[in-house]
């Protein structure tokens, strides 16, 4: 594991990006607004507001199956010893021109990302230089847009995990962007690192 201030790269896990590319290509016509994906998950209810251009690939439109029910995704879920619920697995799709303003997430504490497209991962993730004393969940930090701590470019061979409870943003997307994401609600970033150190997080036997 390569550990950084607000993110880690699980370099002990290699994933087959071409396999994921072939997988998402079967669902090219299933891109929906993230708000509509929330409604699919929550019986017609939207749980929080999302900006235009922030989408999801709704695999249920084909066979009624969630992403976590396909072997290409199950293979990657099995690499982690923690429970990852089906509603916490999403295939993100960002439109060209989309950018995500500085914010912290809601109940999600960490995201584990598997970049699929484009080949270079496109726009980096920016962590903003904000005093921890003003950290709050589900908060907009647009006033700190130009206060940059560091930028993170995704690794295209190994999954990256980052804390979503530190203000972060996504630079403007230049190419169609598709990522597989596992959302972690039950453990903090530091707790997951501790679990990794104890051998309680990664299962590379599968």
GROMACS .gro file of C-alpha atoms in nm:
model
  206
    1UNK     CA    1   0.000   0.000   0.000
    2UNK     CA    2   0.125   0.346  -0.090
    3UNK     CA    3   0.003   0.585   0.178
    4UNK     CA    4  -0.042   0.958   0.133
    5UNK     CA    5  -0.204   1.232   0.340
    6UNK     CA    6  -0.565   1.182   0.227
    7UNK     CA    7  -0.543   0.883  -0.005
    8UNK     CA    8  -0.380   0.544  -0.048
    9UNK     CA    9  -0.305   0.327  -0.347
   10UNK     CA   10  -0.361  -0.043  -0.293
   11UNK     CA   11  -0.067  -0.154  -0.507
   12UNK     CA   12  -0.106  -0.512  -0.386
   13UNK     CA   13  -0.430  -0.528  -0.587
   14UNK     CA   14  -0.406  -0.537  -0.965
   15UNK     CA   15  -0.727  -0.501  -1.162
   16UNK     CA   16  -0.799  -0.577  -1.526
   17UNK     CA   17  -0.915  -0.244  -1.666
   18UNK     CA   18  -0.983  -0.394  -2.008
   19UNK     CA   19  -1.227  -0.635  -1.850
   20UNK     CA   20  -1.411  -0.342  -1.692
   21UNK     CA   21  -1.407  -0.151  -2.023
   22UNK     CA   22  -1.574  -0.446  -2.195
   23UNK     CA   23  -1.821  -0.468  -1.909
   24UNK     CA   24  -1.933  -0.104  -1.919
   25UNK     CA   25  -1.948  -0.108  -2.300
   26UNK     CA   26  -2.250  -0.338  -2.265
   27UNK     CA   27  -2.431  -0.054  -2.083
   28UNK     CA   28  -2.347   0.246  -2.301
   29UNK     CA   29  -2.716   0.330  -2.338
   30UNK     CA   30  -2.782   0.309  -1.962
   31UNK     CA   31  -2.630   0.639  -1.846
   32UNK     CA   32  -2.872   0.821  -1.614
   33UNK     CA   33  -2.855   1.128  -1.395
   34UNK     CA   34  -2.722   1.044  -1.052
   35UNK     CA   35  -3.048   1.168  -0.904
   36UNK     CA   36  -3.234   0.902  -1.104
   37UNK     CA   37  -2.988   0.636  -0.988
   38UNK     CA   38  -3.066   0.738  -0.628
   39UNK     CA   39  -3.435   0.684  -0.700
   40UNK     CA   40  -3.361   0.336  -0.836
   41UNK     CA   41  -3.178   0.254  -0.514
   42UNK     CA   42  -3.430   0.414  -0.279
   43UNK     CA   43  -3.767   0.316  -0.421
   44UNK     CA   44  -3.825   0.644  -0.602
   45UNK     CA   45  -3.674   0.875  -0.342
   46UNK     CA   46  -3.381   1.106  -0.408
   47UNK     CA   47  -3.161   1.124  -0.100
   48UNK     CA   48  -2.951   1.434  -0.180
   49UNK     CA   49  -2.895   1.692  -0.451
   50UNK     CA   50  -2.637   1.632  -0.723
   51UNK     CA   51  -2.510   1.863  -0.998
   52UNK     CA   52  -2.585   1.820  -1.368
   53UNK     CA   53  -2.322   1.617  -1.548
   54UNK     CA   54  -2.272   1.382  -1.252
   55UNK     CA   55  -2.424   1.055  -1.373
   56UNK     CA   56  -2.434   0.683  -1.314
   57UNK     CA   57  -2.454   0.376  -1.534
   58UNK     CA   58  -2.777   0.203  -1.435
   59UNK     CA   59  -2.711  -0.164  -1.503
   60UNK     CA   60  -3.060  -0.255  -1.378
   61UNK     CA   61  -3.201  -0.130  -1.709
   62UNK     CA   62  -3.066  -0.439  -1.887
   63UNK     CA   63  -3.137  -0.739  -1.665
   64UNK     CA   64  -3.256  -0.584  -1.341
   65UNK     CA   65  -2.918  -0.653  -1.181
   66UNK     CA   66  -2.711  -0.408  -0.979
   67UNK     CA   67  -2.339  -0.364  -1.060
   68UNK     CA   68  -2.246  -0.571  -0.755
   69UNK     CA   69  -2.431  -0.870  -0.902
   70UNK     CA   70  -2.197  -0.901  -1.200
   71UNK     CA   71  -1.881  -1.118  -1.176
   72UNK     CA   72  -1.655  -0.840  -1.307
   73UNK     CA   73  -1.747  -0.632  -1.002
   74UNK     CA   74  -1.780  -0.919  -0.754
   75UNK     CA   75  -1.421  -1.017  -0.829
   76UNK     CA   76  -1.303  -0.677  -0.707
   77UNK     CA   77  -1.539  -0.666  -0.410
   78UNK     CA   78  -1.394  -0.997  -0.293
   79UNK     CA   79  -1.053  -0.831  -0.253
   80UNK     CA   80  -1.183  -0.650   0.056
   81UNK     CA   81  -1.271  -0.811   0.386
   82UNK     CA   82  -1.525  -0.543   0.475
   83UNK     CA   83  -1.890  -0.563   0.372
   84UNK     CA   84  -1.972  -0.353   0.070
   85UNK     CA   85  -2.348  -0.327   0.022
   86UNK     CA   86  -2.496  -0.337  -0.327
   87UNK     CA   87  -2.630   0.017  -0.296
   88UNK     CA   88  -2.278   0.136  -0.218
   89UNK     CA   89  -2.138   0.017  -0.549
   90UNK     CA   90  -2.176   0.264  -0.834
   91UNK     CA   91  -2.040   0.312  -1.182
   92UNK     CA   92  -1.985   0.687  -1.206
   93UNK     CA   93  -2.013   0.866  -1.540
   94UNK     CA   94  -1.899   1.228  -1.571
   95UNK     CA   95  -1.995   1.439  -1.873
   96UNK     CA   96  -1.729   1.635  -2.058
   97UNK     CA   97  -1.716   1.985  -1.908
   98UNK     CA   98  -1.837   1.870  -1.565
   99UNK     CA   99  -1.646   1.979  -1.257
  100UNK     CA  100  -1.720   1.899  -0.896
  101UNK     CA  101  -1.698   2.193  -0.658
  102UNK     CA  102  -1.508   2.162  -0.327
  103UNK     CA  103  -1.717   1.972  -0.074
  104UNK     CA  104  -1.731   1.699   0.185
  105UNK     CA  105  -1.958   1.398   0.146
  106UNK     CA  106  -2.266   1.300   0.340
  107UNK     CA  107  -2.255   0.971   0.531
  108UNK     CA  108  -1.992   0.816   0.305
  109UNK     CA  109  -1.653   0.826   0.477
  110UNK     CA  110  -1.425   0.690   0.203
  111UNK     CA  111  -1.438   0.598  -0.163
  112UNK     CA  112  -1.245   0.317  -0.330
  113UNK     CA  113  -1.200   0.399  -0.697
  114UNK     CA  114  -1.125   0.182  -0.999
  115UNK     CA  115  -1.073   0.412  -1.300
  116UNK     CA  116  -1.209   0.263  -1.623
  117UNK     CA  117  -1.208   0.540  -1.884
  118UNK     CA  118  -1.035   0.740  -2.023
  119UNK     CA  119  -0.695   0.571  -2.046
  120UNK     CA  120  -0.518   0.850  -1.856
  121UNK     CA  121  -0.783   0.887  -1.586
  122UNK     CA  122  -0.849   1.246  -1.699
  123UNK     CA  123  -0.908   1.513  -1.433
  124UNK     CA  124  -0.728   1.480  -1.100
  125UNK     CA  125  -0.887   1.493  -0.758
  126UNK     CA  126  -0.795   1.806  -0.562
  127UNK     CA  127  -0.772   1.817  -0.185
  128UNK     CA  128  -0.817   2.164  -0.043
  129UNK     CA  129  -0.621   2.336   0.229
  130UNK     CA  130  -0.886   2.388   0.494
  131UNK     CA  131  -0.841   2.388   0.870
  132UNK     CA  132  -0.982   2.067   1.023
  133UNK     CA  133  -1.154   2.290   1.277
  134UNK     CA  134  -1.411   2.389   1.012
  135UNK     CA  135  -1.465   2.040   0.866
  136UNK     CA  136  -1.833   1.944   0.851
  137UNK     CA  137  -2.004   1.664   0.663
  138UNK     CA  138  -2.202   1.744   0.348
  139UNK     CA  139  -2.065   2.097   0.328
  140UNK     CA  140  -1.982   2.320   0.032
  141UNK     CA  141  -1.632   2.469   0.041
  142UNK     CA  142  -1.640   2.675  -0.279
  143UNK     CA  143  -1.474   2.965  -0.094
  144UNK     CA  144  -1.165   2.744  -0.065
  145UNK     CA  145  -1.149   2.660  -0.436
  146UNK     CA  146  -0.807   2.819  -0.478
  147UNK     CA  147  -0.672   2.687  -0.147
  148UNK     CA  148  -0.506   2.372  -0.275
  149UNK     CA  149  -0.335   2.119  -0.051
  150UNK     CA  150  -0.245   1.875  -0.329
  151UNK     CA  151  -0.377   1.711  -0.645
  152UNK     CA  152  -0.408   1.336  -0.685
  153UNK     CA  153  -0.391   1.159  -1.021
  154UNK     CA  154  -0.553   0.817  -1.018
  155UNK     CA  155  -0.348   0.504  -1.068
  156UNK     CA  156  -0.478   0.307  -1.368
  157UNK     CA  157  -0.357  -0.034  -1.247
  158UNK     CA  158  -0.442  -0.033  -0.878
  159UNK     CA  159  -0.746   0.093  -0.684
  160UNK     CA  160  -0.719   0.421  -0.494
  161UNK     CA  161  -0.900   0.495  -0.168
  162UNK     CA  162  -0.946   0.848  -0.038
  163UNK     CA  163  -1.121   1.015   0.251
  164UNK     CA  164  -1.439   1.195   0.149
  165UNK     CA  165  -1.458   1.388   0.476
  166UNK     CA  166  -1.178   1.626   0.377
  167UNK     CA  167  -1.280   1.903   0.133
  168UNK     CA  168  -1.212   1.781  -0.221
  169UNK     CA  169  -1.309   1.862  -0.577
  170UNK     CA  170  -1.272   1.732  -0.931
  171UNK     CA  171  -1.113   1.947  -1.202
  172UNK     CA  172  -1.304   2.004  -1.525
  173UNK     CA  173  -1.353   1.678  -1.713
  174UNK     CA  174  -1.196   1.685  -2.059
  175UNK     CA  175  -1.296   1.336  -2.175
  176UNK     CA  176  -1.589   1.107  -2.099
  177UNK     CA  177  -1.505   0.960  -1.762
  178UNK     CA  178  -1.622   0.630  -1.615
  179UNK     CA  179  -1.511   0.496  -1.276
  180UNK     CA  180  -1.622   0.205  -1.061
  181UNK     CA  181  -1.664   0.322  -0.701
  182UNK     CA  182  -1.710   0.138  -0.372
  183UNK     CA  183  -1.843   0.369  -0.100
  184UNK     CA  184  -1.746   0.298   0.261
  185UNK     CA  185  -1.985   0.417   0.532
  186UNK     CA  186  -1.886   0.217   0.838
  187UNK     CA  187  -1.515   0.298   0.873
  188UNK     CA  188  -1.309   0.615   0.861
  189UNK     CA  189  -0.999   0.657   0.647
  190UNK     CA  190  -0.770   0.611   0.948
  191UNK     CA  191  -0.959   0.306   1.069
  192UNK     CA  192  -0.921   0.142   0.729
  193UNK     CA  193  -0.548   0.211   0.728
  194UNK     CA  194  -0.520   0.053   1.072
  195UNK     CA  195  -0.717  -0.249   0.951
  196UNK     CA  196  -0.484  -0.279   0.653
  197UNK     CA  197  -0.181  -0.277   0.882
  198UNK     CA  198  -0.337  -0.560   1.085
  199UNK     CA  199  -0.419  -0.763   0.774
  200UNK     CA  200  -0.792  -0.711   0.826
  201UNK     CA  201  -0.875  -0.523   0.505
  202UNK     CA  202  -0.732  -0.683   0.192
  203UNK     CA  203  -0.787  -1.043   0.078
  204UNK     CA  204  -0.559  -1.118  -0.214
  205UNK     CA  205  -0.624  -1.490  -0.206
  206UNK     CA  206  -0.928  -1.462  -0.433
   0.00000   0.00000   0.00000
